[in-house]
Coordinates of C-alpha atoms and ligand atoms in Angstrom, one line a residue:
X6 CA -43.2 57.4 -8.4
X7 CA -40.1 57.0 -6.2
X8 CA -40.7 55.3 -2.9
X9 CA -39.1 56.3 0.3
X10 CA -35.8 54.7 0.8
X11 CA -36.0 51.4 2.7
X12 CA -34.8 51.5 6.3
X13 CA -32.8 48.3 5.9
X14 CA -31.5 45.8 3.4
X15 CA -30.6 42.3 4.8
X16 CA -28.5 40.1 2.6
X17 CA -28.3 36.4 3.6
X18 CA -24.9 35.0 3.2
X19 CA -24.3 32.6 6.1
X20 CA -24.9 29.3 4.3
X21 CA -22.1 26.9 3.7
X22 CA -22.9 26.4 0.0
X23 CA -22.2 22.7 0.4
X24 CA -22.9 22.0 -3.3
X25 CA -20.0 24.2 -4.3
X26 CA -17.6 21.7 -2.8
X27 CA -15.2 24.5 -1.9
X28 CA -13.2 25.9 1.0
X29 CA -14.1 29.4 -0.3
X30 CA -17.5 30.5 1.1
X31 CA -20.0 30.4 -1.7
X32 CA -20.8 34.1 -1.8
X33 CA -17.1 34.8 -2.4
X34 CA -16.9 32.9 -5.6
X35 CA -16.3 35.4 -8.5
X36 CA -17.9 36.0 -11.9
X37 CA -17.5 39.1 -14.1
X38 CA -14.9 40.5 -11.8
X39 CA -16.9 40.6 -8.6
X40 CA -17.8 38.1 -5.9
X41 CA -21.4 36.9 -5.9
X42 CA -22.0 38.9 -2.8
X43 CA -20.3 41.9 -4.5
X44 CA -22.9 41.8 -7.3
X45 CA -25.8 41.6 -4.8
X46 CA -24.4 44.5 -2.7
X47 CA -24.1 46.5 -5.9
X48 CA -27.7 45.9 -6.9
X49 CA -28.8 46.6 -3.3
X50 CA -26.9 50.0 -3.3
X51 CA -29.5 51.3 -5.8
X52 CA -32.1 51.2 -2.9
X53 CA -29.9 53.6 -0.8
X54 CA -31.2 52.0 2.4
X55 CA -30.3 53.6 5.7
X56 CA -28.7 50.3 6.9
X57 CA -27.4 47.3 5.1
X58 CA -26.7 44.1 7.1
X59 CA -25.1 41.0 5.8
X60 CA -25.7 37.7 7.7
X61 CA -22.4 35.8 7.9
X62 CA -21.7 32.4 9.2
X63 CA -19.7 29.8 7.2
X64 CA -16.3 31.2 6.3
X65 CA -17.2 34.4 8.1
X66 CA -13.7 35.7 8.6
X67 CA -13.3 35.8 4.8
X68 CA -16.7 37.3 4.2
X69 CA -16.2 40.0 6.9
X70 CA -12.8 40.8 5.5
X71 CA -14.2 41.3 2.0
X72 CA -17.0 43.5 3.5
X73 CA -14.5 45.6 5.5
X74 CA -12.6 46.3 2.3
X75 CA -15.3 46.8 -0.2
X76 CA -18.4 47.8 1.7
X77 CA -17.2 49.3 5.0
X78 CA -20.6 50.8 5.9
X79 CA -22.2 47.3 5.9
X80 CA -22.9 45.7 9.3
X81 CA -22.1 42.0 9.5
X82 CA -24.6 40.0 11.6
X83 CA -23.1 36.7 12.8
X84 CA -25.3 33.6 12.5
X85 CA -23.2 30.9 14.3
X86 CA -25.4 28.0 13.4
X87 CA -27.4 28.1 10.2
X88 CA -31.0 27.3 11.4
X89 CA -32.5 28.6 8.2
X90 CA -33.3 31.8 6.3
X91 CA -36.0 32.9 8.8
X92 CA -33.5 32.5 11.7
X93 CA -30.9 34.5 9.7
X94 CA -33.3 37.4 9.2
X95 CA -34.2 37.3 12.9
X96 CA -30.5 37.7 13.8
X97 CA -30.0 40.5 11.3
X98 CA -33.0 42.4 12.7
X99 CA -31.5 42.2 16.2
X100 CA -28.4 44.1 15.0
X101 CA -30.5 46.9 13.4
X102 CA -31.8 49.1 16.2
X103 CA -34.3 51.8 15.9
X104 CA -36.5 50.1 13.3
X105 CA -40.1 51.4 13.4
X106 CA -43.0 49.0 12.7
X107 CA -43.8 50.7 9.4
X108 CA -40.3 50.7 8.1
X109 CA -39.5 48.8 5.0
X110 CA -37.0 45.9 5.2
X111 CA -35.7 44.3 2.0
X112 CA -34.3 40.8 2.2
X113 CA -32.0 39.4 -0.5
X114 CA -30.1 36.1 -1.0
X115 CA -26.4 36.5 -1.2
X116 CA -26.2 34.0 -4.0
X117 CA -28.3 35.8 -6.6
X118 CA -25.7 37.8 -8.7
X119 CA -28.1 38.5 -11.6
X120 CA -30.5 40.6 -9.7
X121 CA -30.6 44.2 -10.9
X122 CA -31.0 47.4 -8.9
X123 CA -34.0 48.4 -11.2
X124 CA -35.8 45.2 -10.3
X125 CA -35.3 45.8 -6.6
X126 CA -36.5 49.4 -6.9
X127 CA -39.6 48.2 -8.8
X128 CA -40.3 45.7 -6.1
X129 CA -40.1 48.3 -3.4
X130 CA -42.4 50.6 -5.4
X131 CA -44.9 47.8 -5.8
X132 CA -44.7 47.0 -2.1
X133 CA -45.6 50.6 -1.2
X134 CA -48.2 50.9 -3.8
X135 CA -50.0 47.8 -2.5
X136 CA -49.5 48.8 1.1
X137 CA -48.5 45.2 1.7
X138 CA -47.1 43.6 4.8
X139 CA -44.9 41.5 2.5
X140 CA -44.2 41.6 -1.2
X141 CA -42.4 38.6 -2.8
X142 CA -40.4 38.8 -6.1
X143 CA -41.4 35.8 -8.1
X144 CA -40.4 34.3 -11.4
X145 CA -41.9 31.9 -13.9
X146 CA -39.4 29.3 -14.9
X147 CA -39.6 26.4 -17.4
X148 CA -37.8 24.3 -14.8
X149 CA -38.6 25.1 -11.2
X150 CA -36.5 22.3 -9.6
X151 CA -35.2 23.2 -6.2
X152 CA -37.0 26.5 -5.8
X153 CA -39.8 27.3 -3.4
X154 CA -43.2 27.4 -5.2
X155 CA -45.6 30.3 -5.0
X156 CA -49.1 29.0 -4.1
X157 CA -51.9 31.3 -5.1
X158 CA -55.7 31.2 -4.3
X159 CA -58.5 31.2 -6.8
X160 CA -58.5 35.0 -7.0
X161 CA -54.8 35.0 -7.8
X162 CA -53.7 36.2 -4.3
X163 CA -50.5 34.7 -2.8
X164 CA -51.4 32.1 -0.2
X165 CA -48.1 30.5 0.7
X166 CA -44.6 29.6 -0.4
X167 CA -43.9 25.8 -0.3
X168 CA -40.3 24.6 -0.5
X169 CA -39.6 22.1 -3.2
X170 CA -38.6 19.4 -0.6
X171 CA -41.9 19.9 1.2
X172 CA -44.1 20.1 -1.9
X173 CA -46.6 17.4 -3.0
X174 CA -46.9 16.6 -6.7
X175 CA -49.5 19.2 -7.4
X176 CA -47.4 22.0 -5.7
X177 CA -44.2 20.8 -7.4
X178 CA -46.0 21.3 -10.8
X179 CA -46.3 25.0 -10.1
X180 CA -43.8 27.0 -12.2
X181 CA -44.0 30.3 -10.4
X182 CA -41.1 30.3 -7.9
X183 CA -39.9 32.4 -5.0
X184 CA -36.7 34.3 -6.0
X185 CA -35.8 34.8 -2.3
X186 CA -36.2 38.6 -2.6
X187 CA -38.8 40.3 -0.5
X188 CA -39.9 43.6 0.9
X189 CA -41.5 43.5 4.3
X190 CA -43.0 45.9 6.8
X191 CA -40.8 45.6 9.8
X192 CA -43.5 45.1 12.5
X193 CA -45.4 42.2 10.9
X194 CA -42.1 40.6 9.8
X195 CA -40.8 40.6 13.4
X196 CA -44.0 39.2 14.8
X197 CA -44.2 36.4 12.2
X198 CA -40.5 35.5 12.6
X199 CA -41.1 34.9 16.3
X200 CA -43.7 32.2 15.4
X201 CA -41.6 30.2 12.9
X202 CA -41.1 26.5 13.7
X203 CA -38.6 24.0 12.3
X204 CA -41.3 21.5 11.3
X205 CA -40.3 20.8 7.7
X206 CA -38.2 18.6 5.5
X207 CA -35.0 20.5 6.4
X208 CA -35.6 21.1 10.1
X209 CA -35.0 24.9 9.5
X210 CA -36.8 28.1 10.2
X211 CA -38.0 29.0 6.7
X212 CA -38.3 32.7 6.0
X213 CA -40.8 31.6 3.3
X214 CA -43.2 30.5 6.1
X215 CA -43.6 34.2 7.1
X216 CA -45.7 34.6 3.9
X217 CA -48.3 31.9 5.0
X218 CA -48.4 33.3 8.6
X219 CA -49.1 36.8 7.4
X220 CA -51.8 35.6 5.0
X221 CA -53.4 33.6 7.9
X222 CA -53.4 36.8 9.9
X223 CA -55.2 38.6 7.1
X224 CA -52.3 40.9 6.4
X225 CA -51.9 41.9 2.7
X226 CA -49.3 40.0 0.9
X227 CA -48.3 40.9 -2.7
X228 CA -46.2 39.4 -5.4
X229 CA -44.4 40.8 -8.3
X230 CA -43.2 38.7 -11.2
X231 CA -39.7 39.6 -12.4
X232 CA -39.7 40.6 -16.1
X233 CA -36.6 38.6 -17.0
X234 CA -36.5 35.2 -15.2
X235 CA -32.7 35.1 -15.7
X236 CA -32.5 37.5 -12.7
X237 CA -33.9 34.8 -10.4
X238 CA -30.9 32.5 -11.1
X239 CA -29.3 31.5 -7.8
X240 CA -25.9 29.9 -7.6
X241 CA -25.8 26.7 -5.6
X242 CA -23.1 24.7 -7.5
X243 CA -20.4 25.4 -10.0
X244 CA -22.6 24.6 -13.0
X245 CA -24.9 27.4 -11.9
X246 CA -21.9 29.6 -11.2
X247 CA -20.7 29.2 -14.8
X248 CA -24.3 29.8 -16.1
X249 CA -24.6 32.9 -14.1
X250 CA -21.2 34.1 -15.4
X251 CA -22.4 33.5 -19.0
X252 CA -25.6 35.4 -18.4
X253 CA -23.8 38.3 -16.8
X254 CA -21.3 38.5 -19.6
X255 CA -24.1 38.5 -22.2
X256 CA -25.8 41.3 -20.3
X257 CA -22.6 43.4 -20.0
X258 CA -21.5 42.9 -23.6
X259 CA -25.0 43.8 -24.9
X260 CA -25.1 47.0 -22.8
X261 CA -21.6 47.9 -24.1
X262 CA -22.7 47.5 -27.7
X263 CA -25.9 49.6 -27.0
X264 CA -23.7 52.3 -25.5
X265 CA -21.5 52.5 -28.6
X266 CA -18.8 49.9 -28.4
X267 CA -18.3 47.6 -31.4
X268 CA -17.9 44.1 -30.1
X269 CA -16.8 42.0 -33.1
X270 CA -17.5 38.7 -31.5
X271 CA -19.7 38.9 -28.3
X272 CA -19.2 35.2 -27.6
X273 CA -15.4 35.5 -27.1
X274 CA -15.4 38.9 -25.4
X275 CA -15.5 39.1 -21.6
X276 CA -16.1 42.4 -19.9
X277 CA -16.1 42.6 -16.2
X278 CA -18.8 44.5 -14.4
X279 CA -16.5 47.3 -13.3
X280 CA -15.0 48.0 -16.7
X281 CA -15.8 51.3 -18.3
X282 CA -15.9 51.9 -22.1
X283 CA -16.3 55.2 -23.9
X284 CA -18.3 55.3 -27.1
X285 CA -16.7 54.4 -30.4
X286 CA -14.3 51.8 -28.9
X287 CA -13.8 48.5 -30.7
X288 CA -13.1 45.1 -29.1
X289 CA -11.8 42.4 -31.4
X290 CA -12.4 38.6 -30.6
X291 CA -10.9 36.7 -27.7
X292 CA -10.5 39.7 -25.6
X293 CA -10.9 39.7 -21.8
X294 CA -11.3 43.1 -20.0
X295 CA -11.0 42.7 -16.2
X296 CA -11.2 44.8 -13.1
X297 CA -11.4 48.5 -13.6
X298 CA -10.1 48.6 -17.1
X299 CA -11.1 51.6 -19.1
X300 CA -11.1 52.2 -22.9
X301 CA -11.1 55.8 -24.1
X302 CA -12.9 56.9 -27.2
X303 CA -11.6 55.4 -30.4
X304 CA -9.4 52.7 -28.7
X305 CA -9.1 49.4 -30.5
X306 CA -8.3 46.4 -28.3
X307 CA -7.8 42.8 -29.5
X308 CA -7.8 40.3 -30.9
X309 CA -6.5 38.2 -28.0
X310 CA -5.9 40.7 -25.3
X311 CA -6.2 40.2 -21.5
X312 CA -6.3 43.6 -19.8
X313 CA -6.7 43.9 -16.1
X314 CA -7.1 47.3 -14.3
X315 CA -5.6 48.9 -17.4
X316 CA -6.3 52.3 -18.9
X317 CA -6.2 52.5 -22.7
X318 CA -6.0 56.1 -24.1
X319 CA -8.1 57.5 -27.0
X320 CA -7.3 56.1 -30.4
X321 CA -4.7 53.7 -29.0
X322 CA -4.4 50.2 -30.5
X323 CA -3.6 47.1 -28.5
X324 CA -3.1 43.7 -30.1
X325 CA -2.4 40.2 -28.6
X326 CA -1.3 41.8 -25.3
X327 CA -1.5 40.9 -21.6
X328 CA -1.5 44.0 -19.4
X329 CA -2.1 44.6 -15.7
X330 CA -2.3 47.9 -13.9
X331 CA -0.9 49.7 -16.9
X332 CA -1.7 53.0 -18.6
X333 CA -1.4 53.2 -22.4
X334 CA -1.3 56.8 -23.8
X335 CA -3.6 58.2 -26.4
X336 CA -2.7 57.1 -29.9
X337 CA -0.1 54.6 -28.7
X338 CA 0.3 51.1 -30.2
X339 CA 1.0 48.0 -28.2
X340 CA 1.7 44.4 -29.3
X341 CA 1.5 41.9 -30.7
X342 CA 2.8 39.7 -27.9
X343 CA 3.5 42.4 -25.4
X344 CA 3.4 41.9 -21.6
X345 CA 2.7 45.1 -19.6
X346 CA 3.1 44.4 -15.9
X347 CA 2.0 46.6 -13.1
X348 CA 3.3 50.2 -13.1
X349 CA 3.8 50.5 -16.9
X350 CA 2.9 53.9 -18.2
X351 CA 3.3 54.5 -22.0
X352 CA 3.0 58.1 -23.2
X353 CA 1.0 59.5 -26.1
X354 CA 1.8 58.1 -29.5
X355 CA 4.2 55.7 -27.8
X356 CA 4.9 52.1 -29.0
X357 CA 5.6 48.9 -27.2
X358 CA 6.2 46.3 -29.9
X359 CA 6.3 42.6 -30.3
X360 CA 7.8 40.6 -27.5
X361 CA 8.3 43.5 -25.2
X362 CA 7.9 43.0 -21.4
X363 CA 7.7 46.0 -19.1
X364 CA 7.3 46.5 -15.4
X365 CA 7.3 49.7 -13.3
X366 CA 8.3 51.6 -16.4
X367 CA 7.3 55.1 -17.4
X368 CA 7.7 56.2 -21.0
X369 CA 7.3 59.8 -22.2
X370 CA 5.3 60.8 -25.2
X371 CA 6.4 59.4 -28.6
X372 CA 8.9 57.0 -27.0
X373 CA 9.2 53.6 -28.7
X374 CA 10.3 50.1 -27.7
X375 CA 9.6 48.4 -31.0
X376 CA 10.9 44.9 -30.5
X377 CA 12.1 42.2 -28.1
X378 CA 13.1 44.0 -24.9
X379 CA 12.7 43.9 -21.1
X380 CA 12.2 47.3 -19.4
X381 CA 11.8 47.1 -15.6
X382 CA 12.1 49.8 -12.9
X383 CA 12.7 52.6 -15.4
X384 CA 11.9 56.1 -16.4
X385 CA 12.4 57.0 -20.1
X386 CA 11.9 60.5 -21.5
X387 CA 10.2 61.6 -24.6
X388 CA 10.9 60.7 -28.3
X389 CA 13.5 58.1 -27.2
X390 CA 14.0 54.8 -29.0
X391 CA 15.0 51.6 -27.3
X392 CA 16.7 49.2 -29.7
X393 CA 15.8 45.5 -30.3
X394 CA 16.8 43.0 -27.6
X395 CA 17.7 45.7 -25.1
X396 CA 17.5 44.6 -21.4
X397 CA 17.1 46.9 -18.5
X398 CA 19.1 44.8 -16.1
X399 CA 17.3 45.8 -12.9
X400 CA 18.1 43.0 -10.5
X401 CA 21.5 42.1 -9.1
X402 CA 20.3 39.1 -7.3
X403 CA 19.6 41.0 -4.1
X404 CA 17.8 44.2 -4.9
X405 CA 16.1 46.0 -7.8
X406 CA 17.6 49.1 -9.2
X407 CA 16.3 51.9 -11.4
X408 CA 17.4 53.1 -14.8
X409 CA 16.8 56.6 -16.0
X410 CA 16.9 57.4 -19.7
X411 CA 16.5 61.0 -20.9
X412 CA 14.6 62.4 -23.9
X413 CA 15.7 61.9 -27.6
X414 CA 17.9 59.1 -26.6
X415 CA 18.9 56.3 -29.0
X416 CA 19.6 53.0 -27.2
X417 CA 21.4 50.7 -29.7
X418 CA 20.2 47.2 -30.3
X419 CA 21.2 44.6 -27.7
X420 CA 22.3 47.1 -25.1
X421 CA 22.5 45.8 -21.5
X422 CA 21.7 48.7 -19.2
X423 CA 23.0 47.6 -15.8
X424 CA 21.0 49.5 -13.2
X425 CA 21.4 51.8 -11.4
X426 CA 22.4 53.8 -14.4
X427 CA 21.4 57.1 -16.1
X428 CA 21.6 58.0 -19.8
X429 CA 21.4 61.7 -20.4
X430 CA 19.2 63.6 -23.0
X431 CA 20.2 63.1 -26.6
X432 CA 22.8 60.4 -25.8
X433 CA 23.4 57.2 -27.9
X434 CA 24.6 53.7 -27.0
X435 CA 26.3 51.5 -29.4
X436 CA 24.7 48.2 -30.4
X437 CA 25.8 45.3 -28.2
X438 CA 27.0 47.6 -25.4
X439 CA 27.0 46.8 -21.7
X440 CA 26.3 50.1 -20.0
X441 CA 27.4 50.1 -16.4
X442 CA 28.3 53.8 -16.0
X443 CA 26.2 56.9 -16.5
X444 CA 26.2 58.3 -20.0
X445 CA 26.3 62.1 -20.2
X446 CA 23.9 64.1 -22.4
X447 CA 24.9 63.9 -26.1
X448 CA 27.6 61.3 -25.6
X449 CA 27.9 58.0 -27.4
X450 CA 28.7 55.0 -25.1
X451 CA 30.2 51.9 -26.5
X452 CA 31.7 49.0 -24.7
X453 CA 32.4 46.1 -27.0
X454 CA 35.1 43.5 -27.8
X455 CA 37.0 43.9 -31.0
X456 CA 35.9 41.7 -33.8
X457 CA 38.4 39.1 -34.7
X458 CA 38.8 37.6 -38.2
X459 CA 40.2 34.0 -38.3
X460 CA 40.9 33.5 -42.0
X461 CA 40.4 30.1 -43.4
X462 CA 38.7 28.7 -40.3
X463 CA 35.9 27.0 -42.2
X464 CA 38.2 25.3 -44.7
X465 CA 40.3 23.9 -41.8
X466 CA 37.6 23.0 -39.3
X467 CA 34.6 22.3 -41.6
X468 CA 36.2 20.8 -44.7
X469 CA 33.8 19.4 -47.3
X470 CA 30.9 21.2 -45.7
X471 CA 28.4 23.3 -47.7
X472 CA 30.0 26.3 -46.0
X473 CA 33.5 25.3 -47.1
X474 CA 32.3 24.9 -50.7
X475 CA 30.5 28.2 -50.7
X476 CA 33.6 29.9 -49.2
X477 CA 35.9 28.3 -51.8
X478 CA 33.5 29.4 -54.6
X479 CA 33.6 32.9 -53.2
X480 CA 37.4 32.8 -53.5
X481 CA 38.1 32.4 -49.7
X482 CA 41.8 31.7 -49.1
X483 CA 42.7 28.3 -47.6
X484 CA 45.2 29.2 -44.8
X485 CA 47.0 26.2 -43.1
X486 CA 47.0 26.2 -39.3
X487 CA 50.1 27.6 -37.8
X488 CA 51.7 25.5 -35.0
X489 CA 50.6 26.6 -31.6
X490 CA 52.6 29.5 -30.3
X491 CA 52.0 29.0 -26.6
X492 CA 50.5 32.4 -26.3
X493 CA 48.1 33.2 -23.5
X494 CA 44.5 33.1 -24.7
X495 CA 42.7 36.4 -24.7
X496 CA 39.3 35.0 -23.8
X497 CA 37.0 37.5 -25.6
X498 CA 39.4 39.7 -27.5
X499 CA 41.0 43.1 -26.7
X500 CA 39.1 45.7 -24.9
X501 CA 37.6 48.2 -27.3
X502 CA 39.5 51.1 -25.8
X503 CA 42.8 49.3 -25.1
X504 CA 43.2 47.4 -28.3
X505 CA 46.4 48.2 -30.0
X506 CA 47.2 44.9 -31.7
X507 CA 45.8 43.8 -35.0
X508 CA 45.9 41.1 -37.6
X509 CA 48.4 38.2 -37.1
X510 CA 48.9 38.7 -33.4
X511 CA 45.1 38.4 -32.8
X512 CA 45.1 35.3 -34.9
X513 CA 47.9 33.9 -32.8
X514 CA 45.8 34.4 -29.7
X515 CA 43.1 32.1 -31.1
X516 CA 45.3 29.2 -32.0
X517 CA 44.6 26.1 -29.9
X518 CA 41.8 28.1 -28.2
X519 CA 39.3 27.7 -31.0
X520 CA 37.1 25.5 -28.9
X521 CA 36.4 28.5 -26.8
X522 CA 35.6 31.0 -29.5
X523 CA 32.7 33.0 -28.2
X524 CA 29.7 32.9 -30.5
X525 CA 30.7 29.9 -32.6
X526 CA 28.6 27.1 -31.5
X527 CA 30.3 23.7 -31.5
X528 CA 33.6 25.2 -32.6
X529 CA 36.4 22.8 -32.1
X530 CA 34.2 19.7 -31.9
X531 CA 32.6 18.3 -35.0
X532 CA 29.0 17.5 -34.5
Ligands
UD1_4 C1 -34.3 29.7 -0.8 C2 -35.8 29.8 -0.5 C3 -36.6 29.3 -1.7 C4 -36.2 30.2 -3.0 C5 -34.7 30.1 -3.2 C6 -34.3 31.2 -4.2 C7 -36.1 29.4 1.9 C8 -36.5 28.4 2.9 N1 -36.1 29.0 0.6 O1 -34.0 28.4 -1.0 O2 -38.0 29.5 -1.5 O3 -36.8 29.6 -4.1 O4 -34.0 30.5 -2.0 O5 -33.0 31.0 -4.6 O6 -35.8 30.5 2.2 N2 -28.7 31.4 4.5 C9 -28.3 31.9 5.7 N3 -28.5 31.3 6.8 C10 -29.2 30.1 6.9 C11 -29.7 29.5 5.7 C12 -29.4 30.2 4.5 O7 -27.7 33.0 5.7 O8 -29.4 29.6 8.0 C13 -28.5 32.1 3.2 C14 -27.6 31.3 2.3 O9 -26.2 31.5 2.5 C15 -28.1 31.8 0.9 C16 -29.5 32.2 1.2 O10 -29.7 32.3 2.6 O11 -27.3 32.9 0.5 C17 -30.5 31.2 0.6 O12 -30.2 29.9 1.2 P1 -30.2 28.6 0.4 O13 -29.9 27.5 1.3 O14 -29.4 28.8 -0.8 O15 -31.8 28.5 0.1 P2 -32.5 27.8 -1.1 O16 -32.5 26.3 -0.8 O17 -31.8 28.2 -2.4
CA5 CA1 -29.9 29.3 -3.0

């Protein structure tokens, strides 16, 4: 049966979480891509309650900001001083007007990220079926340390909840604990809250005392034992935070496998709660899928990928890659050792190869950047190829500029594209070119220094070296150095377009200037 929707859900999140030893409020610590409170809100959403209130206190600016962004319909209820869980519920009820005495109110702790929506729905069903004034979700744990114990009478009925710190030895030996999740009838809850005292080990108004008060009044109190005690796990310190993270990951990875994803190594595969996977996807070891990452059918990701908010198209393959806010087209291949930064969009059957970094870069279908390149602030058309060690030089030290490359373009290896610049459809650039001006469609752009040959340089400057011996064996001439002809030194060589000189005159230019020969490390100084 489906119960009527609860009138209200109240989530308690005002506590300091002292044991976390953190300036971040406890409920804002994250596992599996959501805050602890985010997980609880998500589970609570299953109940589709008319109102959801979150009690905030410690670090409330941060918690309220998170709620405004992620759950704008939620009403924050401010608890200035944390006088206990009962006090917190009293404050939350005061912000919810129009509650009728028979309305159902569900209370949840903000630090229980493993609770599932199904468990909450089953609790509410049980509560209605039992016509109870209060129904407690309990769990049986091997180690109940720190939890409130559920005390039952001889007939098995719930009598009270006793906090660990207030428990005598016999009570402390009870292994059935209070998960901190309850369904209440609003009228009896409000009446009992008004009667709470702070006479206990912590000097707080315990919500748990409501149970004993209702039993004393003869009101029906029910309990439901959670099927999987893992769901009861609260987070009070960072050891429990990690344990809850591990448990969530196990749950998510198992669900993914059951839904048709091959996970080669579940222990080294992390999938955040908001990741979506189509069937027949494969995830290889050491892979981390974060945020709203999506893998389409047939995609193969890993080993060793970290993808955040990234969409991987059908049949695409991604290996040893870090990507953030990127889109990878169907049938494309990425990696190994690629870094796709926000705004990267690779087309169908495209390729971003090894040691390629991209940012705000859109590539049309079948376009490839096979090796060693940086592509930033660019649009590239279809079927184009970007040669090895090409750099899209997008930053002039002040502002970023765009590069536009057409379709069927061939960018030669080691091209520097100085943005803003446009290369037209079907154009080529020569290897090693620095492209500062637009290239018209179909043109070849080259901008390179002439190659100079300095005959006999090794014999003169590296005599008796392995290189000199190899050169001599290959019949290299040994040309004595000509005395310096006080000629001005052409620093790099003639401009490709203006070069009219050749041979000996080029040689003369280099005399005495060999220390500065570009590209010859250590030339002129023996090391
Ligand atoms: C509480 C229960 C305990 C149960 C356990 C389950 C009480 C008295 N005890 O203990 O029976 O086994 O949860 O995890 O309820 N909070 C407020 N305002 C306050 C105090 C707490 O909003 O004044 C919030 C906390 O931020 C937290 C939740 O209530 O999210 C539970 O408080 P916590 O201090 O963690 O209670 P426990 O000692 O874990
Ligand atoms: Ca707790």
